[in-house]
Short mmCIF file of C-alpha atoms in Angstrom, two decimals:
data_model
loop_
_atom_site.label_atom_id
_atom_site.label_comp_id
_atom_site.label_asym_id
_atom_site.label_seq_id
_atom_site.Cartn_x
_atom_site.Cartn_y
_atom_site.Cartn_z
CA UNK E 187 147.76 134.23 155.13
CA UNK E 188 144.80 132.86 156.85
CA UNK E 189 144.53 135.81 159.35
CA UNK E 190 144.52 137.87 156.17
CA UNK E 191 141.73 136.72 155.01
CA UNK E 192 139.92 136.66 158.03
CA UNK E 193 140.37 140.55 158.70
CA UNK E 194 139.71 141.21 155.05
CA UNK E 195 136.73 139.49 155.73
CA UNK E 196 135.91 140.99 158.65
CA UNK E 197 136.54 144.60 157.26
CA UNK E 198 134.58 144.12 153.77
CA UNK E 199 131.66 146.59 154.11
CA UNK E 200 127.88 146.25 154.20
CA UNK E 201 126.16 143.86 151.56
CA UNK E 202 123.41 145.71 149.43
CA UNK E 203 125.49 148.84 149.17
CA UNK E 204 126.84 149.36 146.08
CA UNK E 205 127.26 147.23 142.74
CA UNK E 206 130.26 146.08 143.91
CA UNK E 207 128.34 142.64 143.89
CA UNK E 208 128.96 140.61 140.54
CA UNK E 209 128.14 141.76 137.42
CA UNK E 210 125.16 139.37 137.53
CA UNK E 211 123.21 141.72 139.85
CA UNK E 212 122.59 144.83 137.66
CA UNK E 213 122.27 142.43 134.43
CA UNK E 214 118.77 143.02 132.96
CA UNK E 215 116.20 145.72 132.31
CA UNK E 216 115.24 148.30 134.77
CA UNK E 217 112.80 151.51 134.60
CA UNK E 218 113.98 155.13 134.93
CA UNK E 219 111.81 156.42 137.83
CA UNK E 220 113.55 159.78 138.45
CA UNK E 221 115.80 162.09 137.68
CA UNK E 222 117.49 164.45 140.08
CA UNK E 223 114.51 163.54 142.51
CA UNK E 224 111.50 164.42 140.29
CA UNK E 225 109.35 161.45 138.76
CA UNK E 226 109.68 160.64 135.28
CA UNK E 227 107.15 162.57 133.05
CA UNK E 228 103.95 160.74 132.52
CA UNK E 229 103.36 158.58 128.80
CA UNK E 230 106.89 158.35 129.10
CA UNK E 231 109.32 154.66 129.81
CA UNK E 232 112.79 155.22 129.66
CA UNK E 233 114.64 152.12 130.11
CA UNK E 234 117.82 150.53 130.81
CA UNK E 235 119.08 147.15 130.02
CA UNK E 236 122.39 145.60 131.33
CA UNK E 237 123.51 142.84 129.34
CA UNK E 238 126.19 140.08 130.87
CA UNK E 239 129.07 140.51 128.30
CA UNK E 240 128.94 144.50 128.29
CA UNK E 241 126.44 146.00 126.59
CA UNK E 242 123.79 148.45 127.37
CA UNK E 243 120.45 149.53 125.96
CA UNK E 244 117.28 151.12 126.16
CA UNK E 245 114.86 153.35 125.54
CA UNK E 246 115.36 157.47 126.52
CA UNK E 247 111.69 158.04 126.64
CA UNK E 248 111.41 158.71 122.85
CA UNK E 249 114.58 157.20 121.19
CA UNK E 250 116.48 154.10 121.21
CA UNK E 251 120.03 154.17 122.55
CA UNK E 252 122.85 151.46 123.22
CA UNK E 253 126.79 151.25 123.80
CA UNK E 254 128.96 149.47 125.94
CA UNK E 255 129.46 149.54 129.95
CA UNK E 256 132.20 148.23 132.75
CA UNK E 257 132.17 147.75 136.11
CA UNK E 258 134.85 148.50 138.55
CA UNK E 259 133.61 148.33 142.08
CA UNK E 260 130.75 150.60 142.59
CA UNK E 261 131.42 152.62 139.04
CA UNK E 262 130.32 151.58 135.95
CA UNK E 263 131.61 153.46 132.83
CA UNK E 264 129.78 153.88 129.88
CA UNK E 265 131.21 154.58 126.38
CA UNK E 266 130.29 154.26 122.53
CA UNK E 267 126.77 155.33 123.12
CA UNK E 268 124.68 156.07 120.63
CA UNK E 269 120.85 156.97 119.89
CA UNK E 270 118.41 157.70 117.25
CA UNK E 271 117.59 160.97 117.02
CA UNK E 272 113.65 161.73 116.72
CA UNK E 273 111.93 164.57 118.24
CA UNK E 274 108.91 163.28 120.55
CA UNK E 275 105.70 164.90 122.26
CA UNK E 276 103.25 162.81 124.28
CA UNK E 277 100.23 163.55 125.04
CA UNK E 278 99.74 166.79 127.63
CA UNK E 279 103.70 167.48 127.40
CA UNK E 280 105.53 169.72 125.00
CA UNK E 281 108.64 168.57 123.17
CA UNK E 282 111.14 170.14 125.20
CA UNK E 283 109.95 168.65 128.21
CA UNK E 284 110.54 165.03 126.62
CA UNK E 285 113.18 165.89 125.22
CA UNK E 286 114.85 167.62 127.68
CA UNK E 287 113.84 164.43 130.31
CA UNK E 288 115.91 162.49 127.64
CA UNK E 289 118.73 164.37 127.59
CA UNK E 290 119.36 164.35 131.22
CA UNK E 291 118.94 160.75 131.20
CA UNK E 292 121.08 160.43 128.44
CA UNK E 293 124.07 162.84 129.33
CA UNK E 294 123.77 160.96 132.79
CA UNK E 295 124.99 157.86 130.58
CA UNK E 296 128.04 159.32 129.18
CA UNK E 297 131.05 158.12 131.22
CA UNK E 298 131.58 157.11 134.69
CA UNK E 299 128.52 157.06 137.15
CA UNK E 300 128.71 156.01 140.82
CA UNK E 301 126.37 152.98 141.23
CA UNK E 302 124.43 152.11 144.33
CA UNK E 303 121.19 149.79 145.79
CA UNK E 304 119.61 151.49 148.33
CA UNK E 305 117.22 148.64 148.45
CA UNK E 306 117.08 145.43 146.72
CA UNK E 307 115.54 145.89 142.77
CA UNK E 308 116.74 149.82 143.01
CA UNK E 309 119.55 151.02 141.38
CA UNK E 310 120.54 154.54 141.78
CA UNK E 311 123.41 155.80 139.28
CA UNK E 312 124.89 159.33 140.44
CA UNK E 313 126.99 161.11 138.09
CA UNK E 314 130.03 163.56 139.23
CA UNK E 315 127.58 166.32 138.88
CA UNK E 316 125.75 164.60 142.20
CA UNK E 317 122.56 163.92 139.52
CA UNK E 318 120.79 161.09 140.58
CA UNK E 319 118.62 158.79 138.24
CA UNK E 320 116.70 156.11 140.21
CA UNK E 321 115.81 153.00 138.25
CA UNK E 322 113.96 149.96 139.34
CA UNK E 323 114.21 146.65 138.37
CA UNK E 324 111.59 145.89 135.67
CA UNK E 325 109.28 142.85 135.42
#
């Protein structure tokens, strides 16, 4: 049993890779900073918040959303989400481009993602498609 352990120990992969990590580590509010490699849109602050028993919410850039999330090694599964339902402009942007920023963001949230740290306060959740939103941890 001992040597068991031991190799299991010795075979477990690199720390930092994925959210594989307790729960603890992606529990609190981080920042959408891209989608798909481009920057979030300017006057805009999507958010996501990871709460300890389950629960996740935030802001899409224009309307409020929340549901529920689990973890299973480096997937997290989201389901029950919900949103308002405004339409939004900001300044120097037309309402399809906030709108359709959202909706990426959004759809991105709908199921199982694959969940990663590239580096420590980054989170980078990549659906099947191979879409990419990087957060970062906020303040």
């Amino acid at each position: 049993v001992a040597f068991s352990l031991l190799l299991a120990a010795c075979v477990s992969g690199p720390q930092g890779t994925d959210v594989g990590q307790p729960t603890a580590y992606i529990v609190g509010s981080w920042k959408l900073m891209a989608v798909a490699g481009a920057p979030v849109l300017p006057g805009t602050s999507p958010t996501l918040t990871f709460s300890s028993d389950g629960h996740a919410n935030g802001n899409g850039g224009c309307n409020a959303f929340g549901g529920s999330y689990t973890r299973a090694g480096d997937t997290l599964t989201f389901s029950h989400m919900i949103s308002t339902m405004m339409a939004c402009t900001r300044p120097g942007l037309t309402s399809e481009q906030v709108m359709g920023q959202e909706r990426r963001f959004l759809s991105a949230l709908n199921g199982a993602v694959h969940a990663s740290q590239p580096e420590t306060d980054v989170l980078v959740l990549t659906t099947a498609s191979g879409e990419a939103l990087r957060l970062e941890r906020a303040p």
